Coordinates of C-alpha atoms in Angstrom, one line a residue:
M278 CA 90.6 118.1 110.0
T279 CA 90.8 114.2 108.8
I280 CA 89.6 112.5 105.4
A281 CA 87.1 110.4 107.8
A282 CA 85.8 113.3 109.7
I283 CA 85.2 115.4 106.4
L284 CA 83.6 112.5 104.6
S285 CA 81.4 111.8 107.7
R286 CA 80.3 115.3 107.7
L287 CA 79.5 115.0 104.2
E288 CA 77.7 111.5 104.2
R289 CA 75.6 112.8 107.0
A290 CA 74.5 115.7 105.1
E291 CA 75.9 118.1 107.9
T292 CA 77.6 119.9 105.2
T293 CA 78.3 120.3 101.4
A294 CA 81.7 120.2 99.5
V295 CA 80.8 123.8 98.6
A296 CA 80.5 124.9 102.3
L297 CA 83.7 122.9 103.2
L298 CA 85.9 124.9 100.6
E299 CA 84.4 128.2 101.8
E300 CA 85.4 127.1 105.2
V301 CA 89.0 126.1 103.9
Q302 CA 89.0 129.4 101.9
A303 CA 88.2 131.4 105.2
R304 CA 91.2 129.7 107.1
V305 CA 93.7 130.6 104.3
A306 CA 92.5 134.1 104.3
A307 CA 92.5 134.1 108.2
A308 CA 96.3 132.7 108.0
G309 CA 97.4 135.4 105.5
A310 CA 101.0 135.4 104.7
Q311 CA 101.5 132.3 107.2
A312 CA 99.6 130.1 104.8
P313 CA 102.0 128.2 102.5
V314 CA 100.6 128.9 99.3
A315 CA 102.3 129.5 96.0
R316 CA 98.9 129.8 94.0
L317 CA 95.3 129.8 94.8
E318 CA 92.8 128.7 92.2
W319 CA 89.5 128.8 93.9
D320 CA 87.1 129.3 90.8
R321 CA 88.2 125.7 89.4
A322 CA 88.3 124.4 93.3
F323 CA 84.3 125.5 93.6
D324 CA 83.6 124.0 90.2
Q325 CA 85.0 120.5 91.4
A326 CA 83.4 121.2 94.8
R327 CA 79.7 121.7 93.1
A328 CA 80.4 118.8 90.7
A329 CA 81.3 116.9 93.9
D330 CA 78.1 117.6 95.4
R331 CA 76.2 116.7 92.4
A332 CA 78.0 113.5 92.5
R333 CA 77.0 112.6 95.9
Q334 CA 73.2 113.6 95.6
E335 CA 73.4 111.4 92.3
G336 CA 75.1 108.4 94.7
A337 CA 78.2 108.4 92.5
A338 CA 80.4 110.0 95.3
G339 CA 84.2 108.7 94.7
P340 CA 86.2 107.7 97.9
L341 CA 87.5 111.6 98.2
C342 CA 84.4 113.3 97.1
G343 CA 84.1 116.8 98.5
V344 CA 87.6 116.5 100.5
P345 CA 89.7 119.7 100.0
L346 CA 93.3 119.3 99.0
A347 CA 96.0 121.5 97.8
H348 CA 99.5 120.2 96.5
K349 CA 103.3 120.6 96.1
D350 CA 103.7 123.3 93.1
M351 CA 105.5 120.9 90.8
F352 CA 102.4 118.8 89.2
D353 CA 101.1 120.0 85.8
R354 CA 97.6 120.9 85.6
A355 CA 96.0 121.5 82.1
G356 CA 95.6 125.4 82.0
S357 CA 97.4 126.2 85.2
V358 CA 100.8 127.9 85.9
V359 CA 103.3 125.6 87.4
G360 CA 105.9 127.2 89.6
F361 CA 108.4 124.7 90.9
G362 CA 109.5 126.9 93.9
A363 CA 111.6 128.4 91.2
H364 CA 112.4 132.1 89.8
P365 CA 109.1 133.5 88.0
D366 CA 111.1 132.7 84.4
A367 CA 110.9 129.1 85.1
Q368 CA 107.1 128.9 85.4
R369 CA 105.2 127.4 82.8
R370 CA 101.6 126.9 82.1
A371 CA 100.9 123.3 81.7
E372 CA 99.3 121.5 78.6
R373 CA 98.2 118.3 80.4
T374 CA 97.0 117.3 84.0
A375 CA 99.7 115.0 86.1
E376 CA 98.2 111.5 86.5
V377 CA 98.4 111.9 90.2
L378 CA 96.0 114.9 89.9
A379 CA 93.8 113.5 87.5
R380 CA 93.3 110.3 89.7
L381 CA 92.4 112.2 92.7
D382 CA 89.9 114.4 90.6
A383 CA 88.4 111.1 89.5
A384 CA 88.0 110.6 93.5
G385 CA 86.3 113.7 93.7
A386 CA 88.7 115.3 95.9
V387 CA 88.6 119.1 95.3
D388 CA 92.0 120.9 94.6
F389 CA 92.3 124.6 95.4
G390 CA 96.0 125.4 94.7
R391 CA 99.6 124.7 94.8
L392 CA 101.8 125.0 97.8
Q393 CA 105.3 126.3 98.5
M394 CA 108.4 124.0 97.8
S395 CA 112.2 124.3 97.7
E396 CA 113.5 125.4 94.5
F397 CA 113.4 122.6 92.0
A398 CA 112.8 120.5 94.9
M399 CA 116.2 120.9 96.1
G400 CA 117.1 121.3 99.7
P401 CA 115.8 119.7 102.8
T402 CA 115.5 122.8 105.0
G403 CA 112.5 124.4 103.5
Q404 CA 114.8 127.5 102.6
N405 CA 113.8 129.2 99.1
H406 CA 116.1 131.7 97.5
H407 CA 113.2 133.4 95.7
H408 CA 110.1 133.0 98.0
G409 CA 111.6 132.7 101.4
M410 CA 110.6 129.9 104.0
P411 CA 107.1 128.8 105.3
V412 CA 106.9 129.0 108.8
N413 CA 106.7 125.8 110.9
P414 CA 103.6 125.8 113.1
A415 CA 105.1 122.8 115.0
V416 CA 108.3 124.1 116.3
P417 CA 108.6 127.9 116.8
G418 CA 111.6 128.9 114.8
G419 CA 112.2 125.7 113.4
V420 CA 112.8 124.8 109.6
P421 CA 109.5 123.2 108.1
G422 CA 111.6 121.0 106.2
G423 CA 112.2 120.2 102.6
S424 CA 111.4 119.8 100.0
S425 CA 107.7 119.6 100.2
S426 CA 107.8 122.4 102.8
G427 CA 104.5 123.6 102.0
S428 CA 102.6 120.4 102.0
G429 CA 103.7 119.6 105.5
V430 CA 103.1 123.2 106.9
A431 CA 99.5 123.1 105.2
V432 CA 98.7 119.9 107.1
A433 CA 100.2 120.9 110.4
M434 CA 97.9 123.9 110.1
G435 CA 94.8 122.2 109.3
L436 CA 94.2 124.0 106.0
V437 CA 94.1 120.6 104.2
P438 CA 93.9 116.9 105.6
A439 CA 96.7 115.9 103.0
A440 CA 98.8 117.3 100.2
L441 CA 100.9 115.7 97.7
G442 CA 104.8 115.9 98.1
S443 CA 107.7 114.4 96.2
D444 CA 110.6 112.4 97.7
T445 CA 113.9 111.7 96.3
G446 CA 116.2 111.6 99.5
G447 CA 113.6 112.2 102.3
S448 CA 111.7 115.3 100.8
I449 CA 108.2 113.8 101.9
R450 CA 109.8 112.4 105.5
I451 CA 111.7 115.3 106.7
P452 CA 109.0 117.8 106.2
A453 CA 106.6 115.2 107.8
A454 CA 108.8 115.0 110.7
C455 CA 109.7 118.7 111.1
T456 CA 106.2 119.6 111.5
G457 CA 105.0 116.6 113.1
V458 CA 102.4 115.2 110.5
V459 CA 102.7 111.5 108.6
G460 CA 104.6 111.2 105.5
F461 CA 104.2 108.1 103.0
K462 CA 107.0 107.7 100.8
P463 CA 105.9 104.7 98.3
S464 CA 107.7 101.9 96.5
P465 CA 109.2 103.3 93.2
G466 CA 106.8 102.7 90.4
L467 CA 103.6 102.3 92.7
V468 CA 102.5 106.3 92.0
P469 CA 102.6 107.2 88.6
R470 CA 105.1 110.2 87.8
A471 CA 103.6 111.5 84.7
G472 CA 103.3 115.5 84.6
A473 CA 105.6 115.6 88.0
M474 CA 108.5 117.5 87.9
P475 CA 111.5 115.5 87.5
L476 CA 114.6 115.8 89.9
S477 CA 116.2 112.2 90.1
W478 CA 114.4 110.1 87.8
T479 CA 115.6 106.7 89.6
Q480 CA 114.8 107.8 92.8
D481 CA 111.9 110.0 92.6
V482 CA 108.6 109.1 94.0
V483 CA 105.3 110.8 94.8
G484 CA 103.2 110.3 97.8
P485 CA 101.1 112.2 100.4
L486 CA 101.7 113.9 103.7
A487 CA 99.1 113.6 105.6
A488 CA 97.0 114.5 109.3
S489 CA 96.9 110.8 110.1
V490 CA 98.0 107.6 108.6
D491 CA 94.4 106.9 107.9
C492 CA 94.5 110.0 105.7
A493 CA 97.7 108.8 104.2
R494 CA 96.5 105.6 102.9
R495 CA 93.2 106.9 101.7
V496 CA 95.1 109.0 99.1
L497 CA 97.6 106.5 98.8
S498 CA 95.2 104.2 97.7
V499 CA 93.8 106.5 95.1
L500 CA 97.2 107.3 93.9
S501 CA 98.1 103.7 93.4
A502 CA 94.9 102.8 91.6
G503 CA 93.8 100.6 94.7
R504 CA 96.9 98.6 94.8
T505 CA 97.1 99.5 98.4
R506 CA 94.2 99.4 100.8
A507 CA 92.6 102.4 102.1
T508 CA 91.9 100.7 105.3
S509 CA 93.7 99.1 108.2
Q510 CA 93.8 95.6 109.7
P511 CA 95.5 94.4 112.5
P512 CA 99.1 93.8 111.9
G513 CA 99.5 90.5 113.6
R514 CA 102.9 89.6 115.4
L515 CA 106.0 91.2 113.5
R516 CA 109.5 91.2 113.8
L517 CA 110.7 94.9 114.0
A518 CA 114.1 95.8 113.7
F519 CA 116.0 98.9 115.5
D520 CA 119.4 99.9 115.0
D521 CA 122.7 99.7 117.2
S522 CA 125.3 101.1 115.5
S523 CA 126.9 104.4 114.1
L524 CA 123.9 104.8 111.8
T525 CA 121.9 106.4 115.0
E526 CA 124.7 107.3 117.2
G527 CA 124.2 111.0 116.6
V528 CA 120.7 111.0 117.8
S529 CA 119.3 113.3 120.7
A530 CA 119.0 111.7 124.1
R531 CA 114.9 112.4 123.9
M532 CA 115.0 110.7 120.9
R533 CA 116.7 107.7 122.1
A534 CA 114.3 107.8 125.0
A535 CA 111.3 107.5 122.3
L536 CA 112.8 105.0 120.8
A537 CA 113.1 102.9 123.9
D538 CA 109.8 103.6 124.8
L539 CA 108.4 102.4 121.7
R540 CA 110.6 99.0 121.5
Q541 CA 109.0 98.6 125.1
Q542 CA 105.5 99.1 124.0
L543 CA 106.0 97.0 121.0
R544 CA 107.3 94.2 123.0
A545 CA 104.1 94.5 125.5
Q546 CA 102.0 94.4 122.2
G547 CA 103.3 90.8 121.4
H548 CA 105.8 91.8 118.9
E549 CA 109.5 90.4 118.4
V550 CA 112.0 93.3 118.8
V551 CA 115.3 92.8 117.0
V552 CA 118.3 95.2 117.3
L553 CA 120.5 95.3 114.2
D554 CA 123.9 96.7 113.1
M555 CA 122.6 98.3 110.6
G556 CA 125.7 101.0 110.2
W557 CA 126.3 100.3 106.9
L558 CA 123.2 101.8 105.8
A559 CA 125.4 105.2 106.8
H560 CA 127.6 104.7 103.7
L561 CA 124.7 104.8 101.3
A562 CA 124.1 108.5 101.6
E563 CA 127.0 109.7 99.5
P564 CA 126.1 107.0 96.5
A565 CA 122.5 108.1 97.1
N566 CA 123.5 111.9 96.6
V567 CA 125.9 111.3 93.5
I568 CA 123.2 109.7 91.8
A569 CA 120.5 112.1 92.8
I570 CA 122.7 115.6 92.1
S571 CA 124.1 114.0 88.5
E572 CA 120.9 113.1 87.3
A573 CA 119.5 116.3 88.4
A574 CA 122.0 118.2 86.7
T575 CA 121.1 116.4 83.5
V576 CA 117.8 117.4 84.1
H577 CA 118.7 121.1 84.5
A578 CA 121.8 120.9 82.1
D579 CA 120.1 123.1 79.0
R580 CA 118.5 125.7 81.1
L581 CA 121.3 126.1 83.7
R582 CA 123.5 126.9 80.5
A583 CA 120.7 129.2 79.2
A584 CA 119.7 131.1 82.2
P585 CA 121.9 130.5 85.4
D586 CA 121.2 133.6 87.1
S587 CA 117.6 132.5 87.3
Y588 CA 118.5 130.0 90.0
G589 CA 119.2 130.6 93.5
P590 CA 122.9 130.6 94.5
E591 CA 123.1 127.4 96.5
V592 CA 120.9 125.7 94.1
R593 CA 123.0 126.8 91.2
A594 CA 126.3 125.8 93.1
R595 CA 124.9 122.4 93.7
L596 CA 124.2 121.9 90.0
C597 CA 127.3 123.7 88.5
Q598 CA 129.4 121.1 91.0
A599 CA 127.3 118.1 89.9
A600 CA 128.1 118.6 86.3
G601 CA 131.8 117.9 87.5
I602 CA 130.9 114.2 88.5
P603 CA 132.5 112.0 86.1
A604 CA 130.2 109.1 84.4
Q605 CA 132.4 106.4 86.4
A606 CA 131.1 107.9 89.7
Y607 CA 127.7 107.8 88.8
L608 CA 127.6 104.4 87.5
R609 CA 129.6 103.4 90.4
A610 CA 126.9 104.7 92.8
R611 CA 124.4 102.7 90.8
Q612 CA 126.5 99.7 91.4
I613 CA 126.7 100.1 95.1
R614 CA 122.9 100.5 94.9
Q615 CA 122.4 97.2 93.4
I616 CA 124.9 95.8 95.7
A617 CA 123.1 97.3 98.7
I618 CA 119.5 96.1 97.9
T619 CA 120.9 92.6 97.9
R620 CA 122.6 92.8 101.1
A621 CA 119.6 94.6 102.7
K622 CA 117.4 91.6 101.5
A623 CA 119.9 89.2 103.1
E624 CA 120.7 91.0 106.3
I625 CA 117.8 93.1 107.3
F626 CA 114.9 91.9 106.0
A627 CA 115.9 88.3 106.4
A628 CA 115.8 89.1 110.2
A629 CA 112.8 91.5 110.3
D630 CA 109.7 92.5 108.6
L631 CA 110.1 95.9 109.1
V632 CA 112.5 98.6 110.2
I633 CA 111.9 101.2 112.6
L634 CA 114.7 104.2 112.5
P635 CA 114.4 108.1 113.7
G636 CA 113.1 110.5 111.2
L637 CA 115.3 113.2 112.4
A638 CA 118.0 113.4 115.1
D639 CA 115.9 115.5 117.1
V640 CA 113.1 117.9 116.6
A641 CA 113.1 120.2 113.5
P642 CA 116.9 122.4 113.8
Q643 CA 116.3 126.3 114.3
A644 CA 116.2 128.3 111.3
A645 CA 118.4 130.7 112.8
A646 CA 121.3 128.1 112.0
L647 CA 120.9 128.9 108.4
A648 CA 121.2 132.7 108.6
G649 CA 124.6 133.7 107.2
A650 CA 125.6 130.0 106.7
K651 CA 127.5 129.0 103.7
G652 CA 129.0 126.1 101.7
A653 CA 130.2 123.8 104.2
E654 CA 128.1 124.7 107.2
I655 CA 125.3 124.2 104.7
A656 CA 126.3 120.9 103.5
T657 CA 126.7 119.8 107.3
M658 CA 123.1 120.8 108.0
I659 CA 121.9 118.9 104.7
A660 CA 124.0 115.9 105.3
G661 CA 122.5 115.9 109.0
M662 CA 118.8 116.2 108.0
T663 CA 119.0 113.6 105.2
G664 CA 121.4 110.8 106.7
L665 CA 118.4 108.7 108.1
T666 CA 116.6 109.2 105.0
R667 CA 118.8 108.7 101.9
P668 CA 119.4 104.9 102.4
A669 CA 115.7 104.0 101.8
S670 CA 115.8 106.3 98.6
L671 CA 119.0 104.5 97.5
L672 CA 117.2 101.1 98.4
G673 CA 114.0 102.1 96.8
L674 CA 112.3 101.0 99.9
P675 CA 108.6 102.5 101.2
V676 CA 108.8 104.3 104.4
L677 CA 106.2 106.1 106.5
T678 CA 107.0 108.8 108.7
L679 CA 105.1 108.7 112.2
P680 CA 105.3 111.3 115.0
V681 CA 105.7 109.5 118.2
A682 CA 106.1 111.9 120.9
Q683 CA 105.9 115.4 121.6
T684 CA 108.6 117.4 123.3
A685 CA 108.4 121.1 124.7
D686 CA 110.3 122.1 121.5
G687 CA 108.5 120.0 119.1
P688 CA 107.5 116.5 118.0
L689 CA 109.8 113.4 117.4
S690 CA 109.2 111.1 114.4
V691 CA 110.1 107.6 113.4
Q692 CA 110.3 106.1 110.1
I693 CA 108.9 102.4 109.7
M694 CA 110.6 101.0 106.7
G695 CA 109.8 97.8 104.7
Q696 CA 110.3 96.0 101.4
R697 CA 109.0 96.8 98.3
G698 CA 105.5 96.4 98.0
A699 CA 105.0 96.4 101.9
E700 CA 103.1 99.4 102.0
D701 CA 100.0 97.8 103.7
L702 CA 101.9 96.2 106.4
I703 CA 103.9 99.5 107.1
A704 CA 100.6 101.5 107.3
D705 CA 98.9 99.0 109.4
L706 CA 101.6 98.9 112.1
A707 CA 101.8 102.8 111.8
Q708 CA 97.8 103.2 112.0
H709 CA 98.1 100.8 115.2
L710 CA 100.9 102.6 116.9
E711 CA 98.9 106.1 116.2
T712 CA 95.8 104.9 117.7
A713 CA 97.5 103.8 120.9
R714 CA 99.6 107.1 121.4
R715 CA 96.1 109.0 120.7
S716 CA 94.6 107.0 123.7
D717 CA 97.9 107.8 125.9
L718 CA 97.1 111.5 125.0
H719 CA 93.6 111.3 125.7
R720 CA 94.6 110.0 129.2
G721 CA 97.1 112.9 129.6
T722 CA 100.2 111.2 129.1
D723 CA 102.6 110.7 126.3
P724 CA 105.2 107.7 125.6
A725 CA 108.0 110.3 125.6

């Protein structure tokens, strides 16, 4: 279920956009309660599919013409209800269509509905007080990751080749790592956020979760109005940095083995592998969180006062605690961000073109660990899942999460991080690695 395969079928007239949508409709129906959907909009989707078929017949097919997609339930579409993963009282009917959806529409994509998400995009596990937790198809009993939980699950299930998510501290990358799909967090400002639910306006970005790097970059090229390439090219010889510090000391033995295999593979391909002490990045998780939660508390201030009981207890507690963060702490966190951005340029990107870090410490944590967990226990799990993703959010760097190994318990993924504007370079390397890994899997081996 890749975009390239779908377009090939359509271009060879082996199927139509309407027939493809009927296939997806059947898969969603077969999945039943396992389908991570919040709202289905088949009537409008079939209208889009018929329009896509007409456009193809007239020679006016866009780059995603007829490709069926669905997205995180946080993007406005004129006339449709947006739920935000929240209590029904928070739902509203949108008057305008989010710019990202409008760009996908113009490219000919077919949007059949909204996907589940963490409440107001707050929470890296995928647990939702109001709507439950989507089932992770890649890790039995594992959390799906959040907050773009439904997007990761829908791609992993093969319901869609790509789905939009949002990332403030890891909300694209974490569910991608948990479900073994590709997640692409672009540079801030590359993709418009107009019509997308705000959480932290200085850290929010919109990007795709996808079945492959090729799928992700095709979607990102549309979202960015062509500012990123839709096709790959050989990455050339790169300086690639790996960490050797406290930042990654908590990762599992099998993740260490996967990273070691990856380093060996990259050296064999002619790249220069640089090992850096990036332990200072671990200290950025707290200022990143202070900024995010302070801005979120500002976004929700009026509604939290008017309808506190409509929030789930964990989200309500976090927002109420954030209301007590002094302005001085928020401003200091923003100062730290500027200092860290300068340091990253001077210390990391002076020595390396791209950085490779674990996506998670291991495979997705088990959902059972959340049962009965409270307060400090939940905070510990959240910190463990976001510790490796928050630094890039604070620094405003583009990152792609890529599965690199399959264990008996689930997938292991890495993050490929670059300087602002390095999306094409990141995707080129990721696509090269993905192709090499698929060749290994075809031969019956796995690097890990």
